[in-house]
CSV table of C-alpha atoms in Angstrom, one decimal:
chain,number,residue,atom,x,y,z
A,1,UNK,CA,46.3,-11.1,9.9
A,2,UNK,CA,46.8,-13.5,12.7
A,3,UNK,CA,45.7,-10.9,15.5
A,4,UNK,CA,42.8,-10.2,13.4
A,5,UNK,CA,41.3,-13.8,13.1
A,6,UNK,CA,40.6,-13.3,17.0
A,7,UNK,CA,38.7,-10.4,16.6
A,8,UNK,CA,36.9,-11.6,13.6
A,9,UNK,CA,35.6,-14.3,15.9
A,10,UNK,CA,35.1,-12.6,18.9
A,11,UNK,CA,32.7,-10.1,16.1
A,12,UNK,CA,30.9,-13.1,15.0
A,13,UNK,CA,30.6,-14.1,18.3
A,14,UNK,CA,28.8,-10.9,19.1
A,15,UNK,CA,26.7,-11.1,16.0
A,16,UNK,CA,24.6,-14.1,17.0
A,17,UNK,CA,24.7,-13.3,20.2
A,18,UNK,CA,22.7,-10.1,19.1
A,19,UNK,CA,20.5,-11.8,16.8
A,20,UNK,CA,19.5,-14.6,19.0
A,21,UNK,CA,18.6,-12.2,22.2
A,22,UNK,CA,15.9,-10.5,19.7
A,23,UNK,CA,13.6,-8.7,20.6
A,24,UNK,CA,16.1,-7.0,23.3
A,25,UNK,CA,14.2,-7.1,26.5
A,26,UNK,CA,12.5,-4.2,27.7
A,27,UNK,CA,13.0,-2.4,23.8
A,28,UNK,CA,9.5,-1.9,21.7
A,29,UNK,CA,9.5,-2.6,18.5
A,30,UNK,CA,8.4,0.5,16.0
A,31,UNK,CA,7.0,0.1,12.9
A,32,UNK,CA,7.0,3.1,10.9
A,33,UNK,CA,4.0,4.4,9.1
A,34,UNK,CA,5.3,7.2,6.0
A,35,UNK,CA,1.9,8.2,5.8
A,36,UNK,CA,-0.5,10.4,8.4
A,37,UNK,CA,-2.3,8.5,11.3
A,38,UNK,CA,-6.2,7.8,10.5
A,39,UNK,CA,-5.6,6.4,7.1
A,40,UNK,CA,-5.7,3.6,5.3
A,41,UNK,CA,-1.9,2.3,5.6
A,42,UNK,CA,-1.8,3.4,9.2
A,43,UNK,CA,-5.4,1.2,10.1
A,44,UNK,CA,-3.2,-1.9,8.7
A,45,UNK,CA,-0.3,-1.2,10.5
A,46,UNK,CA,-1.8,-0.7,14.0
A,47,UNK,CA,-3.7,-4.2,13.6
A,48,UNK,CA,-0.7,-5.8,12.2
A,49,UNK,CA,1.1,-4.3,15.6
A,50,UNK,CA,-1.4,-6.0,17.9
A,51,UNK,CA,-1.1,-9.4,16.3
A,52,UNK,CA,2.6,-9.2,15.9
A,53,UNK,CA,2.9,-8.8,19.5
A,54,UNK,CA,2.6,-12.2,20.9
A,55,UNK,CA,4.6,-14.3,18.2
A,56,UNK,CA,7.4,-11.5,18.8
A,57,UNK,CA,7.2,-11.3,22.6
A,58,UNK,CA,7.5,-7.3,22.7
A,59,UNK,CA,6.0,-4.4,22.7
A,60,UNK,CA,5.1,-3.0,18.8
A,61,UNK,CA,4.4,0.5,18.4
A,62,UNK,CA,3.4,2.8,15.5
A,63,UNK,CA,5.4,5.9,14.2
A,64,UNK,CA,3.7,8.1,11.5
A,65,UNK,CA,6.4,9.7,9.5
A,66,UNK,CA,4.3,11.4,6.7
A,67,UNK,CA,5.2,13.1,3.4
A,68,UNK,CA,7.2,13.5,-0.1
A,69,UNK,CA,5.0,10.6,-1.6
A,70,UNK,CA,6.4,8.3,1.7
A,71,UNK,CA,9.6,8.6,1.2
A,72,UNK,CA,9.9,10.9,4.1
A,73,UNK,CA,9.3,7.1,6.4
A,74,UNK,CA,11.2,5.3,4.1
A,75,UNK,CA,14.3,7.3,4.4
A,76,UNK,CA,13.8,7.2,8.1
A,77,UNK,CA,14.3,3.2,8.5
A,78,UNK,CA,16.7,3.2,5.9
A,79,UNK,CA,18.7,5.6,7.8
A,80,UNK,CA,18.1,3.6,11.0
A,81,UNK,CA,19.8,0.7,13.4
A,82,UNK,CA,19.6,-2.1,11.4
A,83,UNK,CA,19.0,-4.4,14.7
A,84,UNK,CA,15.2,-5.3,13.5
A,85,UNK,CA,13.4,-2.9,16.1
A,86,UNK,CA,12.9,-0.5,13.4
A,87,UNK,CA,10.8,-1.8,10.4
A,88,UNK,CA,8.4,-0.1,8.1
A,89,UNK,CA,4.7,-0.9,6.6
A,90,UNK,CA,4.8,0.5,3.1
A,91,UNK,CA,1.9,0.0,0.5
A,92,UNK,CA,2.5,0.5,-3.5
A,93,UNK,CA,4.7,3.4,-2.5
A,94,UNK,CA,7.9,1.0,-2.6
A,95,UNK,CA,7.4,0.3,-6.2
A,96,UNK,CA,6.6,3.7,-7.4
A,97,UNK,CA,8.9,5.8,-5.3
A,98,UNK,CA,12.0,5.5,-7.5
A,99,UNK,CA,9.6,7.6,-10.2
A,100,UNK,CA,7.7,9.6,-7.7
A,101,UNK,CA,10.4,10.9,-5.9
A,102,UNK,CA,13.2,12.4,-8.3
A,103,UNK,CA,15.8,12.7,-5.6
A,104,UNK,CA,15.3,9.7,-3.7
A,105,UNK,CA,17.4,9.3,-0.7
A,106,UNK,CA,17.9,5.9,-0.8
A,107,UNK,CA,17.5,2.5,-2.9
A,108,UNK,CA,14.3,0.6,-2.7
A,109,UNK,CA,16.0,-2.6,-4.2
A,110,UNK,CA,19.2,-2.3,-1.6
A,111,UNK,CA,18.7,-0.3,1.5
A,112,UNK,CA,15.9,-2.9,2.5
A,113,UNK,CA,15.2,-5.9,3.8
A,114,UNK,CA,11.9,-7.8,2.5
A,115,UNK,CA,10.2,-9.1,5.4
A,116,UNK,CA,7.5,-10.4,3.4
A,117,UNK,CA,3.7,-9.1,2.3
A,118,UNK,CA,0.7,-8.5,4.4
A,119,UNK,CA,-2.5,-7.9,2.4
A,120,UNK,CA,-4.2,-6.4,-1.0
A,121,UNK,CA,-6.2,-4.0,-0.6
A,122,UNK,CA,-8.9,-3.8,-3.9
A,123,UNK,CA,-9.6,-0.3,-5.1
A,124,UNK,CA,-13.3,0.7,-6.5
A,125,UNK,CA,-13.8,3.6,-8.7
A,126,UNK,CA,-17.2,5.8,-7.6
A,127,UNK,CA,-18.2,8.9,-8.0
A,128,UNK,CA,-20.9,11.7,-6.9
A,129,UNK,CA,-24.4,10.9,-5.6
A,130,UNK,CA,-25.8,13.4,-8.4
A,131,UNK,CA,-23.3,12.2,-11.1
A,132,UNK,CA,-26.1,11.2,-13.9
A,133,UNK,CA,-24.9,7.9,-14.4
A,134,UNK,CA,-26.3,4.7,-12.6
A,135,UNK,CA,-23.5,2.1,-14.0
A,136,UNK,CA,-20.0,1.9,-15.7
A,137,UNK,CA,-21.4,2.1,-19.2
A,138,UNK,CA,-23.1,4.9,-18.2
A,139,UNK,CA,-20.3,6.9,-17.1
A,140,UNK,CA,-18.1,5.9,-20.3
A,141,UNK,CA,-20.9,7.9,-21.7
A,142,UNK,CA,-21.4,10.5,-19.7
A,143,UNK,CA,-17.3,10.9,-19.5
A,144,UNK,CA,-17.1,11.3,-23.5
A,145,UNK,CA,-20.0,13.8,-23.5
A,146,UNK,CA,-18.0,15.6,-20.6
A,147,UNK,CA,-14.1,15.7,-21.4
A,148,UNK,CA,-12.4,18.9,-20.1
A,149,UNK,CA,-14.8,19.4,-17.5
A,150,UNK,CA,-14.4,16.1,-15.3
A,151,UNK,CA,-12.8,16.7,-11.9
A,152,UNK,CA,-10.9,13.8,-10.5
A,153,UNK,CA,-9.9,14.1,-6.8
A,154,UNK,CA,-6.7,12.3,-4.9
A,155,UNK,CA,-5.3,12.1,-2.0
A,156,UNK,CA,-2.5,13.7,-2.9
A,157,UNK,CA,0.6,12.9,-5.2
A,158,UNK,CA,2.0,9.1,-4.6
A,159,UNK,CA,-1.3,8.0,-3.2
A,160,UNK,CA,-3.5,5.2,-4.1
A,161,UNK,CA,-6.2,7.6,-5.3
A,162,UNK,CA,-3.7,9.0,-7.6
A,163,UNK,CA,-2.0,6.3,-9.2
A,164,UNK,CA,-5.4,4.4,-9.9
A,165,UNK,CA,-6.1,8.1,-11.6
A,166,UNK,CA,-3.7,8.2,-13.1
A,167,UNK,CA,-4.2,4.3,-15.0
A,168,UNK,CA,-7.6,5.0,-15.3
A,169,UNK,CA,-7.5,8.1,-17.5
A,170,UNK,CA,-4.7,6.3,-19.9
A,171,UNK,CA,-7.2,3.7,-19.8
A,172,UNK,CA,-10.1,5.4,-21.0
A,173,UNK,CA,-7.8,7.8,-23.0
A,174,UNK,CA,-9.7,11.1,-21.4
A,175,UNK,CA,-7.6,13.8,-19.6
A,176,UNK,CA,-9.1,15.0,-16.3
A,177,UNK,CA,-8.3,17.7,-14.0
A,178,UNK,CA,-7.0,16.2,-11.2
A,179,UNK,CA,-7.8,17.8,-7.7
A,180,UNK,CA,-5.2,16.2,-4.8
A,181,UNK,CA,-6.4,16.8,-1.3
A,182,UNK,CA,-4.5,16.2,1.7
A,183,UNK,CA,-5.7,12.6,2.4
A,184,UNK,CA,-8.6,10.5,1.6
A,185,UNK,CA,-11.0,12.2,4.1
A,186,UNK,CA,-11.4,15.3,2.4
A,187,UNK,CA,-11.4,14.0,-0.8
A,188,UNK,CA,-14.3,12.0,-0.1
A,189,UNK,CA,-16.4,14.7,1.9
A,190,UNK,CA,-15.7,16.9,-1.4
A,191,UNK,CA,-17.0,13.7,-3.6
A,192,UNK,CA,-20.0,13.2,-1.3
A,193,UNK,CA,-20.6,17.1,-1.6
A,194,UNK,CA,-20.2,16.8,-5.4
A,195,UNK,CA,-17.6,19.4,-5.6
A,196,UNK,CA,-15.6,16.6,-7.4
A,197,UNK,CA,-16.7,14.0,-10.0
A,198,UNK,CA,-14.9,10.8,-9.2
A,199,UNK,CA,-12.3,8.6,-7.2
A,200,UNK,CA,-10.6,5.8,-7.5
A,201,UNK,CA,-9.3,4.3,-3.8
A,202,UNK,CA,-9.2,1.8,-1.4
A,203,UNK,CA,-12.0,-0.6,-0.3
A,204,UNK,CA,-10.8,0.5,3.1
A,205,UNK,CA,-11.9,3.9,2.4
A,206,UNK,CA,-14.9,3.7,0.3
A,207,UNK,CA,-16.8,0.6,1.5
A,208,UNK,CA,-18.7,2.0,4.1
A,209,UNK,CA,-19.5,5.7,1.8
A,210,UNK,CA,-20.9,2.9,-0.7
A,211,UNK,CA,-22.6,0.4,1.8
A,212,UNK,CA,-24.5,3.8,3.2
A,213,UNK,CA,-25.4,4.9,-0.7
A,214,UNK,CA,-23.6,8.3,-0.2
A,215,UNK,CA,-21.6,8.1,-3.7
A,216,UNK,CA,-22.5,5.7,-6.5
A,217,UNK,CA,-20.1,3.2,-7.1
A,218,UNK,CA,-19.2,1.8,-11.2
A,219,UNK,CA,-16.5,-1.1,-10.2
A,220,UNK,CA,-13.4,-2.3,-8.7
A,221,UNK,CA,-9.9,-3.3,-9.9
A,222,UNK,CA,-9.0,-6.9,-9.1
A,223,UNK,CA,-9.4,-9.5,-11.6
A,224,UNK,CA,-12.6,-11.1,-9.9
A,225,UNK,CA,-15.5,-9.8,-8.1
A,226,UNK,CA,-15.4,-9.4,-4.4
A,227,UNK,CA,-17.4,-11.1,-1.9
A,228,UNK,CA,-18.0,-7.9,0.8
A,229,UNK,CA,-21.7,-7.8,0.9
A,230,UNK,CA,-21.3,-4.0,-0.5
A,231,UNK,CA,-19.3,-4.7,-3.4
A,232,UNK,CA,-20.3,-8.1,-4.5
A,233,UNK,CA,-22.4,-6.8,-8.0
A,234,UNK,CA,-19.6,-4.1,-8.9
A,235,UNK,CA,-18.2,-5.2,-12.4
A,236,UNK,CA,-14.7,-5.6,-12.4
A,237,UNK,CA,-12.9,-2.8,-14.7
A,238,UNK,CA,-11.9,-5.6,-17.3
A,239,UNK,CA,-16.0,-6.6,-17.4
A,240,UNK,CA,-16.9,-2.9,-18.0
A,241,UNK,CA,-14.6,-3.4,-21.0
A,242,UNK,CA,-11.2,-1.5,-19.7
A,243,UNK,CA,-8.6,-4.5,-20.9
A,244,UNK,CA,-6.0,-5.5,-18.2
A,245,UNK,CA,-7.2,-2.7,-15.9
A,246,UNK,CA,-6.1,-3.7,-12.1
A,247,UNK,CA,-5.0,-2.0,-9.4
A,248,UNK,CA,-4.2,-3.6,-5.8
A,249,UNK,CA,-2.4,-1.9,-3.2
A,250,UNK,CA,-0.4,-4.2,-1.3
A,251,UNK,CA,1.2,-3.7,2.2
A,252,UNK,CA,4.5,-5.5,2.5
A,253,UNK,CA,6.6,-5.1,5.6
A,254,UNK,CA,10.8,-4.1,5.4
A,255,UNK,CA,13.9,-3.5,7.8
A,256,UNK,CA,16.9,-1.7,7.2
A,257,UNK,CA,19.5,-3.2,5.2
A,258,UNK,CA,22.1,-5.4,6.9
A,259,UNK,CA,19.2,-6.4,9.6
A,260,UNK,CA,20.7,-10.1,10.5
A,261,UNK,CA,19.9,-12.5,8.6
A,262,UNK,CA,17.9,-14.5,11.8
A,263,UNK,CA,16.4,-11.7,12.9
A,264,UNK,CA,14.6,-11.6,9.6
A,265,UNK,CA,13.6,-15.2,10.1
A,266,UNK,CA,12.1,-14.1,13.7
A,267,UNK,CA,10.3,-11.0,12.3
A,268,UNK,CA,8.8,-13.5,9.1
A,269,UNK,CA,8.3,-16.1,11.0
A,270,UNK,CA,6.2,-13.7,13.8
A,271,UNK,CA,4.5,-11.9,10.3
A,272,UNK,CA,3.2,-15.7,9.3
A,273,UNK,CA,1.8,-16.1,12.9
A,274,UNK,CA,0.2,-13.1,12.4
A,275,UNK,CA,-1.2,-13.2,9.2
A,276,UNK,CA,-2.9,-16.5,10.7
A,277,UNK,CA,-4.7,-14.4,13.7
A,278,UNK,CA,-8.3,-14.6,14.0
A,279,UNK,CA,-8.9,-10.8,14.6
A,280,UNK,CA,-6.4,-10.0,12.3
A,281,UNK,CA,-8.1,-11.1,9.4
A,282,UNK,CA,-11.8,-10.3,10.9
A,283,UNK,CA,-10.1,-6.8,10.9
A,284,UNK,CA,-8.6,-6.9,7.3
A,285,UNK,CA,-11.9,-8.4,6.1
A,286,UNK,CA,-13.7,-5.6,7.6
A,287,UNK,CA,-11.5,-2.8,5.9
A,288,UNK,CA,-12.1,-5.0,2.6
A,289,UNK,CA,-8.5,-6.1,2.6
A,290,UNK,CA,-7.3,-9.5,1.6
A,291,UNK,CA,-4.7,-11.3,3.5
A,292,UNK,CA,-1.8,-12.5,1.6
A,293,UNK,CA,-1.8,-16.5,1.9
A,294,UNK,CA,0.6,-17.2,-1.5
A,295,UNK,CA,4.3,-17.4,-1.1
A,296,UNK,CA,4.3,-13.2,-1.4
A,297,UNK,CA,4.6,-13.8,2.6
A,298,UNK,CA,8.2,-15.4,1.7
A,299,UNK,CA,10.9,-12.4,2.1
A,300,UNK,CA,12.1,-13.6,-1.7
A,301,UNK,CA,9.1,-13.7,-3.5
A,302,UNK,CA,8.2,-10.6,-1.5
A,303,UNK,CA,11.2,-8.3,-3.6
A,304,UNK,CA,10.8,-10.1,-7.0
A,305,UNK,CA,6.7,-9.1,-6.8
A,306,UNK,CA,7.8,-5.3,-5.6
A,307,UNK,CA,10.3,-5.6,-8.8
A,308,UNK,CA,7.6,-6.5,-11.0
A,309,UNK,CA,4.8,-3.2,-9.9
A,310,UNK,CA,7.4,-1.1,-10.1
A,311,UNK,CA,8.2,-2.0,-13.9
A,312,UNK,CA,4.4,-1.7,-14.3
A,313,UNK,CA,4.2,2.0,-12.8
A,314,UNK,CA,7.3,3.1,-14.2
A,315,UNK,CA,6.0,3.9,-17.7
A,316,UNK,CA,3.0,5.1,-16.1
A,317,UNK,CA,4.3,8.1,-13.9
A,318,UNK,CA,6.8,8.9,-16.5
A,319,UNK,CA,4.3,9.2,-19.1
A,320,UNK,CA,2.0,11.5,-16.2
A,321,UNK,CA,5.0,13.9,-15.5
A,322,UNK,CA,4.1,14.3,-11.5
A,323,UNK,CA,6.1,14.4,-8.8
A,324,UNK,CA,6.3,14.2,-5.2
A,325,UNK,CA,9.5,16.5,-4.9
């Protein structure tokens, strides 16, 4: 025991030395996107890069890692040196993985760090330009006049697009055939085209399609109205009479378990520099997002939230029977 108390110390030693030469000189830091590059998650993640760059003093780079529902990206960082030049941006995924994903490698409550939360993203539920109704109550009607025959497109199993789906058809107690597409660009083309009915996804997605009337849009998922010039008369789903309907898809930011405990200080004390960057949130406000200003930004409150969606989307996906594996 005696000879080991000197290398204990000599350990510890080498511990905070570690920690406190973070970033390592000359060594970019990668944050890992488990979704394909052009999309939603991916357009957060860059921005967040650029503004995490000065408060961190390094180099930030972008790795997509796509596919199984993003566990694929997950599994990569959990796997990976915990010495905080590895993290990963993940939206609702975190929460809804554990169901998704039967045979998950990993543990979203213990192979992660929390580094704290970057934004919400509201969701908006629109649908063809010929669909023959011109509001929400419209479309209840038109969808009761129509059950069997509505089409319902995703972006594929695990995505935003399908888990707002998914709530929204338990919602309004309708089956509809869902159609997943290999991310949101397709899915939308087909919507514009009217080869689908509807879609529920991301402001960052569907702003722009609504703002340039090529879809009609019924309303979005956050318990108040939004202010984006575009969206500002959409009801809110609990207005057009769907009870405790909402749907936010947060970013939060992570590092592999074990990551020291200062380094994680450094990394969410750089993400609360960022979060405060001009451009950064001109950039989030222009993709509709809203930066995350509440103590969700602190690495505890960060976990106990992701805790909390994923015993609300538990039930959900259960009761669905889908799969990413």
């Amino acid at each position: 025991m005696k000879k080991l108390a000197p290398l204990a110390a000599i350990a510890a030693v080498a511990f905070g030395a570690q920690a406190a030469d973070y970033p390592v000189k000359d060594k970019p830091i990668t944050i890992v996107v488990p979704f394909s590059a052009g999309g939603p998650t991916d357009r957060v993640a860059r921005d967040l890069a650029e503004a995490l760059r000065k408060p961190l003093g390094a180099t930030v780079v972008v790795d997509n890692a796509a596919g199984a529902g993003g566990s694929i990206g997950a599994n990569k960082v959990a796997k990976a040196n915990n010495d905080g030049h590895t993290l990963l941006l993940h939206h609702i995924g975190m929460a809804t993985m554990p169901t998704l994903v039967r045979n998950i490698p990993f543990k979203v409550d213990s192979d992660f760090e929390y580094l704290g939360m970057v934004n919400d993203v509201p969701m908006t539920l629109i649908g063809r330009p010929n669909l023959p109704a011109n509001n929400f109550k419209e479309l209840v009607g038109w969808i009761q006049q129509n059950k069997g025959k509505i089409n319902l497109g995703n972006a594929g199993v695990g995505s935003a697009s399908h888990l707002c789906g998914l709530l929204f058809q338990q919602a309004m107690g309708v089956e509809m055939t869902a159609v997943p597409y290999k991310g949101t660009g397709p899915a939308i083309t087909d919507l514009i085209g009217g080869q689908i009915d509807l879609l529920c996804d991301q402001t960052t997605n569907t702003t722009s399609q609504i703002e340039g009337k090529k879809v009609k849009a019924f309303a979005v998922t956050t318990p108040k109205r939004l202010t984006t010039p575009a969206l500002k008369d959409l009801p809110t789903m609990e207005e057009a009479g769907l009870k405790d309907f909402q749907v936010t898809i947060f970013h939060g930011l992570y590092a592999p378990k074990g990551t020291p405990a200062d380094v994680q200080k450094k990394i969410n004390d750089a993400l609360k520099v960022a979060l405060k960057d001009p451009d950064f949130n001109k950039k989030q406000e222009g993709l509709g997002a809203v930066v995350v200003t509440d103590r969700r930004v602190e690495q505890a409150e960060h976990k106990k939230f992701v805790a909390q969606e994923l015993d609300k989307w538990s039930p959900v996906l259960k009761k669905a029977g889908v799969y990413a594996d």
